[in-house]
């Protein structure tokens, strides 16, 4: 995109147009991975704009994961493709089931454990109670990691471990079908924090990157806990969308 094109596209902010020019150069290989972009002063002169405008364009490229801005070293190209962003929309338990159908859980381990301390708090379980702990990574249709998954299954359903290698869909839906129980209540907590080293490695994220944690507790109609799941998502690759309507009553 030339300077003349930028001037003609007056319906878009200048920083968005500059970001588009630089993004096209990065994705075409004109600005290869590992190369420093021109300094801010040079970009200001090239596009005849203020430093604020250039900084906003660079910020947008950084948010896309294409460049990293390093103090004292400039702006370096770190990727030539924007990361895939996974969007989960959920308004009901049925939509949570569909989320599991549309993705794939790769199991790393499944072990019967006696929970205590922080692990008991995470599972929402009494001290020294026994649960089947399942750890893995959920992937999209291309095999890209979406989130890490830790599931604590009540001991009475521990035989679900045998079904894991061929399991399709969600663990909670499989338990419903096999044992004839019904999930009547799901409590969800969403929080944010730094990814642990192991989680960051599993997700291909930078160490100490910010993540979103989803903790869901599934109970039957009597209030008995069936399972608790804990998912960690990289914050820059995940959107959780809800759709709320005012109650007509």
C-alpha positions as protocol buffer text, in pm:
chain_id: "A"
residue {
  index: 1
  type: UNK
  ca { x: 0 y: 0 z: 0 }
}
residue {
  index: 2
  type: UNK
  ca { x: 156 y: 329 z: -107 }
}
residue {
  index: 3
  type: UNK
  ca { x: 148 y: 665 z: 66 }
}
residue {
  index: 4
  type: UNK
  ca { x: -105 y: 777 z: -198 }
}
residue {
  index: 5
  type: UNK
  ca { x: -329 y: 486 z: -104 }
}
residue {
  index: 6
  type: UNK
  ca { x: -304 y: 581 z: 262 }
}
residue {
  index: 7
  type: UNK
  ca { x: -409 y: 936 z: 190 }
}
residue {
  index: 8
  type: UNK
  ca { x: -701 y: 817 z: -25 }
}
residue {
  index: 9
  type: UNK
  ca { x: -834 y: 580 z: 240 }
}
residue {
  index: 10
  type: UNK
  ca { x: -955 y: 865 z: 455 }
}
residue {
  index: 11
  type: UNK
  ca { x: -1238 y: 657 z: 600 }
}
residue {
  index: 12
  type: UNK
  ca { x: -989 y: 461 z: 813 }
}
residue {
  index: 13
  type: UNK
  ca { x: -771 y: 607 z: 1090 }
}
residue {
  index: 14
  type: UNK
  ca { x: -409 y: 663 z: 988 }
}
residue {
  index: 15
  type: UNK
  ca { x: -275 y: 426 z: 1253 }
}
residue {
  index: 16
  type: UNK
  ca { x: -498 y: 147 z: 1114 }
}
residue {
  index: 17
  type: UNK
  ca { x: -370 y: 212 z: 762 }
}
residue {
  index: 18
  type: UNK
  ca { x: -6 y: 210 z: 876 }
}
residue {
  index: 19
  type: UNK
  ca { x: -67 y: -107 z: 1073 }
}
residue {
  index: 20
  type: UNK
  ca { x: -209 y: -265 z: 755 }
}
residue {
  index: 21
  type: UNK
  ca { x: 98 y: -165 z: 551 }
}
residue {
  index: 22
  type: UNK
  ca { x: 339 y: -308 z: 807 }
}
residue {
  index: 23
  type: UNK
  ca { x: 127 y: -619 z: 857 }
}
residue {
  index: 24
  type: UNK
  ca { x: 127 y: -687 z: 481 }
}
residue {
  index: 25
  type: UNK
  ca { x: 505 y: -648 z: 474 }
}
residue {
  index: 26
  type: UNK
  ca { x: 546 y: -890 z: 765 }
}
residue {
  index: 27
  type: UNK
  ca { x: 310 y: -1152 z: 624 }
}
residue {
  index: 28
  type: UNK
  ca { x: 466 y: -1131 z: 276 }
}
residue {
  index: 29
  type: UNK
  ca { x: 817 y: -1179 z: 414 }
}
residue {
  index: 30
  type: UNK
  ca { x: 938 y: -832 z: 322 }
}
residue {
  index: 31
  type: UNK
  ca { x: 991 y: -783 z: 696 }
}
residue {
  index: 32
  type: UNK
  ca { x: 1115 y: -1133 z: 797 }
}
residue {
  index: 33
  type: UNK
  ca { x: 1095 y: -1290 z: 1142 }
}
residue {
  index: 34
  type: UNK
  ca { x: 1380 y: -1170 z: 1361 }
}
residue {
  index: 35
  type: UNK
  ca { x: 1425 y: -840 z: 1178 }
}
residue {
  index: 36
  type: UNK
  ca { x: 1383 y: -505 z: 1348 }
}
residue {
  index: 37
  type: UNK
  ca { x: 1121 y: -271 z: 1204 }
}
residue {
  index: 38
  type: UNK
  ca { x: 1241 y: 81 z: 1119 }
}
residue {
  index: 39
  type: UNK
  ca { x: 1268 y: 312 z: 1423 }
}
residue {
  index: 40
  type: UNK
  ca { x: 966 y: 520 z: 1518 }
}
residue {
  index: 41
  type: UNK
  ca { x: 1131 y: 840 z: 1391 }
}
residue {
  index: 42
  type: UNK
  ca { x: 1189 y: 681 z: 1051 }
}
residue {
  index: 43
  type: UNK
  ca { x: 830 y: 555 z: 1031 }
}
residue {
  index: 44
  type: UNK
  ca { x: 701 y: 900 z: 1127 }
}
residue {
  index: 45
  type: UNK
  ca { x: 900 y: 1053 z: 840 }
}
residue {
  index: 46
  type: UNK
  ca { x: 798 y: 780 z: 596 }
}
residue {
  index: 47
  type: UNK
  ca { x: 425 y: 815 z: 660 }
}
residue {
  index: 48
  type: UNK
  ca { x: 431 y: 1185 z: 759 }
}
residue {
  index: 49
  type: UNK
  ca { x: 245 y: 1121 z: 1082 }
}
residue {
  index: 50
  type: UNK
  ca { x: 302 y: 1183 z: 1453 }
}
residue {
  index: 51
  type: UNK
  ca { x: 487 y: 949 z: 1685 }
}
residue {
  index: 52
  type: UNK
  ca { x: 157 y: 878 z: 1864 }
}
residue {
  index: 53
  type: UNK
  ca { x: 8 y: 746 z: 1538 }
}
residue {
  index: 54
  type: UNK
  ca { x: 308 y: 521 z: 1473 }
}
residue {
  index: 55
  type: UNK
  ca { x: 305 y: 391 z: 1831 }
}
residue {
  index: 56
  type: UNK
  ca { x: -63 y: 300 z: 1803 }
}
residue {
  index: 57
  type: UNK
  ca { x: 3 y: 109 z: 1480 }
}
residue {
  index: 58
  type: UNK
  ca { x: 290 y: -79 z: 1647 }
}
residue {
  index: 59
  type: UNK
  ca { x: 76 y: -150 z: 1953 }
}
residue {
  index: 60
  type: UNK
  ca { x: -187 y: -313 z: 1733 }
}
residue {
  index: 61
  type: UNK
  ca { x: 77 y: -529 z: 1565 }
}
residue {
  index: 62
  type: UNK
  ca { x: 205 y: -629 z: 1909 }
}
residue {
  index: 63
  type: UNK
  ca { x: -147 y: -720 z: 2024 }
}
residue {
  index: 64
  type: UNK
  ca { x: -176 y: -946 z: 1717 }
}
residue {
  index: 65
  type: UNK
  ca { x: 140 y: -1129 z: 1821 }
}
residue {
  index: 66
  type: UNK
  ca { x: 333 y: -1025 z: 1508 }
}
residue {
  index: 67
  type: UNK
  ca { x: 595 y: -806 z: 1678 }
}
residue {
  index: 68
  type: UNK
  ca { x: 751 y: -758 z: 2020 }
}
residue {
  index: 69
  type: UNK
  ca { x: 849 y: -415 z: 2142 }
}
residue {
  index: 70
  type: UNK
  ca { x: 1170 y: -433 z: 2345 }
}
residue {
  index: 71
  type: UNK
  ca { x: 1288 y: -133 z: 2539 }
}
residue {
  index: 72
  type: UNK
  ca { x: 1621 y: -10 z: 2411 }
}
residue {
  index: 73
  type: UNK
  ca { x: 1620 y: -258 z: 2121 }
}
residue {
  index: 74
  type: UNK
  ca { x: 1329 y: -148 z: 1904 }
}
residue {
  index: 75
  type: UNK
  ca { x: 1043 y: -350 z: 1755 }
}
residue {
  index: 76
  type: UNK
  ca { x: 1127 y: -698 z: 1628 }
}
residue {
  index: 77
  type: UNK
  ca { x: 916 y: -925 z: 1407 }
}
residue {
  index: 78
  type: UNK
  ca { x: 835 y: -1247 z: 1594 }
}
residue {
  index: 79
  type: UNK
  ca { x: 566 y: -1405 z: 1372 }
}
residue {
  index: 80
  type: UNK
  ca { x: 430 y: -1374 z: 1019 }
}
residue {
  index: 81
  type: UNK
  ca { x: 85 y: -1509 z: 1103 }
}
residue {
  index: 82
  type: UNK
  ca { x: -162 y: -1376 z: 1361 }
}
residue {
  index: 83
  type: UNK
  ca { x: -239 y: -1638 z: 1627 }
}
residue {
  index: 84
  type: UNK
  ca { x: -571 y: -1822 z: 1602 }
}
residue {
  index: 85
  type: UNK
  ca { x: -824 y: -1694 z: 1853 }
}
residue {
  index: 86
  type: UNK
  ca { x: -1068 y: -1950 z: 1990 }
}
residue {
  index: 87
  type: UNK
  ca { x: -1415 y: -1819 z: 2075 }
}
residue {
  index: 88
  type: UNK
  ca { x: -1634 y: -2017 z: 2313 }
}
residue {
  index: 89
  type: UNK
  ca { x: -2001 y: -1924 z: 2340 }
}
residue {
  index: 90
  type: UNK
  ca { x: -2200 y: -2090 z: 2615 }
}
residue {
  index: 91
  type: UNK
  ca { x: -2550 y: -2020 z: 2739 }
}
residue {
  index: 92
  type: UNK
  ca { x: -2638 y: -2366 z: 2868 }
}
residue {
  index: 93
  type: UNK
  ca { x: -2496 y: -2705 z: 2965 }
}
residue {
  index: 94
  type: UNK
  ca { x: -2590 y: -2828 z: 2617 }
}
residue {
  index: 95
  type: UNK
  ca { x: -2364 y: -2565 z: 2459 }
}
residue {
  index: 96
  type: UNK
  ca { x: -2078 y: -2673 z: 2685 }
}
residue {
  index: 97
  type: UNK
  ca { x: -2132 y: -3024 z: 2546 }
}
residue {
  index: 98
  type: UNK
  ca { x: -2114 y: -2890 z: 2189 }
}
residue {
  index: 99
  type: UNK
  ca { x: -1786 y: -2717 z: 2273 }
}
residue {
  index: 100
  type: UNK
  ca { x: -1642 y: -3057 z: 2366 }
}
residue {
  index: 101
  type: UNK
  ca { x: -1775 y: -3215 z: 2047 }
}
residue {
  index: 102
  type: UNK
  ca { x: -1615 y: -2946 z: 1830 }
}
residue {
  index: 103
  type: UNK
  ca { x: -1274 y: -2992 z: 1995 }
}
residue {
  index: 104
  type: UNK
  ca { x: -1056 y: -3286 z: 2101 }
}
residue {
  index: 105
  type: UNK
  ca { x: -918 y: -3371 z: 2444 }
}
residue {
  index: 106
  type: UNK
  ca { x: -573 y: -3533 z: 2435 }
}
residue {
  index: 107
  type: UNK
  ca { x: -521 y: -3717 z: 2764 }
}
residue {
  index: 108
  type: UNK
  ca { x: -176 y: -3700 z: 2925 }
}
residue {
  index: 109
  type: UNK
  ca { x: -254 y: -3889 z: 3248 }
}
residue {
  index: 110
  type: UNK
  ca { x: -537 y: -4027 z: 3461 }
}
residue {
  index: 111
  type: UNK
  ca { x: -468 y: -4121 z: 3824 }
}
residue {
  index: 112
  type: UNK
  ca { x: -677 y: -4192 z: 4132 }
}
residue {
  index: 113
  type: UNK
  ca { x: -556 y: -3941 z: 4391 }
}
residue {
  index: 114
  type: UNK
  ca { x: -628 y: -3849 z: 4749 }
}
residue {
  index: 115
  type: UNK
  ca { x: -669 y: -3472 z: 4745 }
}
residue {
  index: 116
  type: UNK
  ca { x: -550 y: -3238 z: 5018 }
}
residue {
  index: 117
  type: UNK
  ca { x: -445 y: -2877 z: 5059 }
}
residue {
  index: 118
  type: UNK
  ca { x: -451 y: -2671 z: 4738 }
}
residue {
  index: 119
  type: UNK
  ca { x: -554 y: -2970 z: 4530 }
}
residue {
  index: 120
  type: UNK
  ca { x: -861 y: -3026 z: 4749 }
}
residue {
  index: 121
  type: UNK
  ca { x: -954 y: -2658 z: 4716 }
}
residue {
  index: 122
  type: UNK
  ca { x: -911 y: -2680 z: 4339 }
}
residue {
  index: 123
  type: UNK
  ca { x: -1135 y: -2986 z: 4320 }
}
residue {
  index: 124
  type: UNK
  ca { x: -1384 y: -2837 z: 4565 }
}
residue {
  index: 125
  type: UNK
  ca { x: -1361 y: -3163 z: 4758 }
}
residue {
  index: 126
  type: UNK
  ca { x: -1323 y: -3267 z: 5124 }
}
residue {
  index: 127
  type: UNK
  ca { x: -971 y: -3323 z: 5255 }
}
residue {
  index: 128
  type: UNK
  ca { x: -838 y: -3673 z: 5192 }
}
residue {
  index: 129
  type: UNK
  ca { x: -1127 y: -3770 z: 4963 }
}
residue {
  index: 130
  type: UNK
  ca { x: -1039 y: -3971 z: 4653 }
}
residue {
  index: 131
  type: UNK
  ca { x: -1093 y: -3852 z: 4297 }
}
residue {
  index: 132
  type: UNK
  ca { x: -986 y: -3960 z: 3951 }
}
residue {
  index: 133
  type: UNK
  ca { x: -758 y: -3681 z: 3829 }
}
residue {
  index: 134
  type: UNK
  ca { x: -737 y: -3646 z: 3451 }
}
residue {
  index: 135
  type: UNK
  ca { x: -486 y: -3410 z: 3287 }
}
residue {
  index: 136
  type: UNK
  ca { x: -461 y: -3322 z: 2920 }
}
residue {
  index: 137
  type: UNK
  ca { x: -477 y: -3058 z: 2649 }
}
residue {
  index: 138
  type: UNK
  ca { x: -783 y: -2966 z: 2445 }
}
residue {
  index: 139
  type: UNK
  ca { x: -709 y: -2903 z: 2076 }
}
residue {
  index: 140
  type: UNK
  ca { x: -898 y: -2746 z: 1786 }
}
residue {
  index: 141
  type: UNK
  ca { x: -972 y: -2920 z: 1456 }
}
residue {
  index: 142
  type: UNK
  ca { x: -619 y: -2841 z: 1330 }
}
residue {
  index: 143
  type: UNK
  ca { x: -450 y: -2991 z: 1635 }
}
residue {
  index: 144
  type: UNK
  ca { x: -360 y: -2652 z: 1784 }
}
residue {
  index: 145
  type: UNK
  ca { x: -376 y: -2632 z: 2166 }
}
residue {
  index: 146
  type: UNK
  ca { x: -671 y: -2436 z: 2306 }
}
residue {
  index: 147
  type: UNK
  ca { x: -631 y: -2495 z: 2677 }
}
residue {
  index: 148
  type: UNK
  ca { x: -491 y: -2728 z: 2939 }
}
residue {
  index: 149
  type: UNK
  ca { x: -750 y: -2941 z: 3118 }
}
residue {
  index: 150
  type: UNK
  ca { x: -755 y: -3088 z: 3467 }
}
residue {
  index: 151
  type: UNK
  ca { x: -1065 y: -3284 z: 3565 }
}
residue {
  index: 152
  type: UNK
  ca { x: -1145 y: -3432 z: 3906 }
}
residue {
  index: 153
  type: UNK
  ca { x: -1405 y: -3709 z: 3874 }
}
residue {
  index: 154
  type: UNK
  ca { x: -1585 y: -3847 z: 4179 }
}
residue {
  index: 155
  type: UNK
  ca { x: -1444 y: -4188 z: 4277 }
}
residue {
  index: 156
  type: UNK
  ca { x: -1772 y: -4369 z: 4210 }
}
residue {
  index: 157
  type: UNK
  ca { x: -1724 y: -4288 z: 3840 }
}
residue {
  index: 158
  type: UNK
  ca { x: -1355 y: -4386 z: 3830 }
}
residue {
  index: 159
  type: UNK
  ca { x: -1419 y: -4652 z: 3562 }
}
residue {
  index: 160
  type: UNK
  ca { x: -1458 y: -4367 z: 3312 }
}
residue {
  index: 161
  type: UNK
  ca { x: -1079 y: -4394 z: 3287 }
}
residue {
  index: 162
  type: UNK
  ca { x: -1122 y: -4706 z: 3071 }
}
residue {
  index: 163
  type: UNK
  ca { x: -1330 y: -4511 z: 2820 }
}
residue {
  index: 164
  type: UNK
  ca { x: -1092 y: -4215 z: 2781 }
}
residue {
  index: 165
  type: UNK
  ca { x: -892 y: -4348 z: 2481 }
}
residue {
  index: 166
  type: UNK
  ca { x: -1207 y: -4363 z: 2265 }
}
residue {
  index: 167
  type: UNK
  ca { x: -1411 y: -4089 z: 2433 }
}
residue {
  index: 168
  type: UNK
  ca { x: -1598 y: -3851 z: 2202 }
}
residue {
  index: 169
  type: UNK
  ca { x: -1737 y: -3530 z: 2343 }
}
residue {
  index: 170
  type: UNK
  ca { x: -1727 y: -3425 z: 2708 }
}
residue {
  index: 171
  type: UNK
  ca { x: -1644 y: -3637 z: 3010 }
}
residue {
  index: 172
  type: UNK
  ca { x: -1951 y: -3515 z: 3199 }
}
residue {
  index: 173
  type: UNK
  ca { x: -2183 y: -3609 z: 2911 }
}
residue {
  index: 174
  type: UNK
  ca { x: -2030 y: -3957 z: 2896 }
}
residue {
  index: 175
  type: UNK
  ca { x: -2083 y: -4003 z: 3271 }
}
residue {
  index: 176
  type: UNK
  ca { x: -2445 y: -3896 z: 3232 }
}
residue {
  index: 177
  type: UNK
  ca { x: -2502 y: -4152 z: 2959 }
}
residue {
  index: 178
  type: UNK
  ca { x: -2313 y: -4445 z: 3112 }
}
residue {
  index: 179
  type: UNK
  ca { x: -2427 y: -4411 z: 3474 }
}
residue {
  index: 180
  type: UNK
  ca { x: -2773 y: -4264 z: 3415 }
}
residue {
  index: 181
  type: UNK
  ca { x: -2711 y: -3953 z: 3622 }
}
residue {
  index: 182
  type: UNK
  ca { x: -2809 y: -3601 z: 3520 }
}
residue {
  index: 183
  type: UNK
  ca { x: -2611 y: -3281 z: 3553 }
}
residue {
  index: 184
  type: UNK
  ca { x: -2852 y: -3036 z: 3710 }
}
residue {
  index: 185
  type: UNK
  ca { x: -2619 y: -2757 z: 3816 }
}
residue {
  index: 186
  type: UNK
  ca { x: -2293 y: -2610 z: 3685 }
}
residue {
  index: 187
  type: UNK
  ca { x: -2107 y: -2346 z: 3884 }
}
residue {
  index: 188
  type: UNK
  ca { x: -1841 y: -2152 z: 3696 }
}
residue {
  index: 189
  type: UNK
  ca { x: -1561 y: -1930 z: 3820 }
}
residue {
  index: 190
  type: UNK
  ca { x: -1345 y: -1725 z: 3584 }
}
residue {
  index: 191
  type: UNK
  ca { x: -1017 y: -1574 z: 3699 }
}
residue {
  index: 192
  type: UNK
  ca { x: -689 y: -1454 z: 3552 }
}
residue {
  index: 193
  type: UNK
  ca { x: -327 y: -1509 z: 3640 }
}
residue {
  index: 194
  type: UNK
  ca { x: 16 y: -1601 z: 3511 }
}
residue {
  index: 195
  type: UNK
  ca { x: 50 y: -1936 z: 3337 }
}
residue {
  index: 196
  type: UNK
  ca { x: 274 y: -2184 z: 3514 }
}
residue {
  index: 197
  type: UNK
  ca { x: 582 y: -2304 z: 3328 }
}
residue {
  index: 198
  type: UNK
  ca { x: 420 y: -2642 z: 3250 }
}
residue {
  index: 199
  type: UNK
  ca { x: 96 y: -2489 z: 3126 }
}
residue {
  index: 200
  type: UNK
  ca { x: 281 y: -2232 z: 2911 }
}
residue {
  index: 201
  type: UNK
  ca { x: 490 y: -2510 z: 2757 }
}
residue {
  index: 202
  type: UNK
  ca { x: 184 y: -2724 z: 2679 }
}
residue {
  index: 203
  type: UNK
  ca { x: 10 y: -2429 z: 2512 }
}
residue {
  index: 204
  type: UNK
  ca { x: 313 y: -2295 z: 2326 }
}
residue {
  index: 205
  type: UNK
  ca { x: 285 y: -1967 z: 2516 }
}
residue {
  index: 206
  type: UNK
  ca { x: 554 y: -1747 z: 2663 }
}
residue {
  index: 207
  type: UNK
  ca { x: 654 y: -1831 z: 3017 }
}
residue {
  index: 208
  type: UNK
  ca { x: 463 y: -1622 z: 3274 }
}
residue {
  index: 209
  type: UNK
  ca { x: 214 y: -1511 z: 3006 }
}
residue {
  index: 210
  type: UNK
  ca { x: -128 y: -1410 z: 3133 }
}
residue {
  index: 211
  type: UNK
  ca { x: -397 y: -1675 z: 3116 }
}
residue {
  index: 212
  type: UNK
  ca { x: -768 y: -1716 z: 3189 }
}
residue {
  index: 213
  type: UNK
  ca { x: -873 y: -1991 z: 3429 }
}
residue {
  index: 214
  type: UNK
  ca { x: -1217 y: -2150 z: 3406 }
}
residue {
  index: 215
  type: UNK
  ca { x: -1321 y: -2369 z: 3698 }
}
residue {
  index: 216
  type: UNK
  ca { x: -1652 y: -2552 z: 3658 }
}
residue {
  index: 217
  type: UNK
  ca { x: -1820 y: -2775 z: 3914 }
}
residue {
  index: 218
  type: UNK
  ca { x: -2086 y: -3018 z: 3790 }
}
residue {
  index: 219
  type: UNK
  ca { x: -2348 y: -3153 z: 4035 }
}
residue {
  index: 220
  type: UNK
  ca { x: -2658 y: -3370 z: 4013 }
}
residue {
  index: 221
  type: UNK
  ca { x: -3007 y: -3280 z: 4132 }
}
residue {
  index: 222
  type: UNK
  ca { x: -2921 y: -3380 z: 4489 }
}
residue {
  index: 223
  type: UNK
  ca { x: -2626 y: -3143 z: 4496 }
}
residue {
  index: 224
  type: UNK
  ca { x: -2368 y: -3423 z: 4488 }
}
residue {
  index: 225
  type: UNK
  ca { x: -2049 y: -3327 z: 4304 }
}
residue {
  index: 226
  type: UNK
  ca { x: -1990 y: -3537 z: 3992 }
}
residue {
  index: 227
  type: UNK
  ca { x: -1678 y: -3367 z: 3865 }
}
residue {
  index: 228
  type: UNK
  ca { x: -1481 y: -3044 z: 3865 }
}
residue {
  index: 229
  type: UNK
  ca { x: -1287 y: -2920 z: 3563 }
}
residue {
  index: 230
  type: UNK
  ca { x: -1012 y: -2656 z: 3555 }
}
residue {
  index: 231
  type: UNK
  ca { x: -907 y: -2511 z: 3219 }
}
residue {
  index: 232
  type: UNK
  ca { x: -625 y: -2265 z: 3151 }
}
residue {
  index: 233
  type: UNK
  ca { x: -643 y: -2058 z: 2829 }
}
residue {
  index: 234
  type: UNK
  ca { x: -381 y: -1813 z: 2696 }
}
residue {
  index: 235
  type: UNK
  ca { x: -551 y: -1475 z: 2734 }
}
residue {
  index: 236
  type: UNK
  ca { x: -439 y: -1353 z: 2390 }
}
residue {
  index: 237
  type: UNK
  ca { x: -591 y: -1651 z: 2207 }
}
residue {
  index: 238
  type: UNK
  ca { x: -927 y: -1699 z: 2372 }
}
residue {
  index: 239
  type: UNK
  ca { x: -1259 y: -1515 z: 2391 }
}
residue {
  index: 240
  type: UNK
  ca { x: -1547 y: -1626 z: 2613 }
}
residue {
  index: 241
  type: UNK
  ca { x: -1876 y: -1483 z: 2484 }
}
residue {
  index: 242
  type: UNK
  ca { x: -2211 y: -1475 z: 2659 }
}
residue {
  index: 243
  type: UNK
  ca { x: -2550 y: -1359 z: 2534 }
}
residue {
  index: 244
  type: UNK
  ca { x: -2782 y: -1214 z: 2795 }
}
residue {
  index: 245
  type: UNK
  ca { x: -3145 y: -1110 z: 2760 }
}
residue {
  index: 246
  type: UNK
  ca { x: -3366 y: -927 z: 3004 }
}
residue {
  index: 247
  type: UNK
  ca { x: -3624 y: -1151 z: 3167 }
}
residue {
  index: 248
  type: UNK
  ca { x: -3961 y: -1069 z: 3014 }
}
residue {
  index: 249
  type: UNK
  ca { x: -4130 y: -1151 z: 3344 }
}
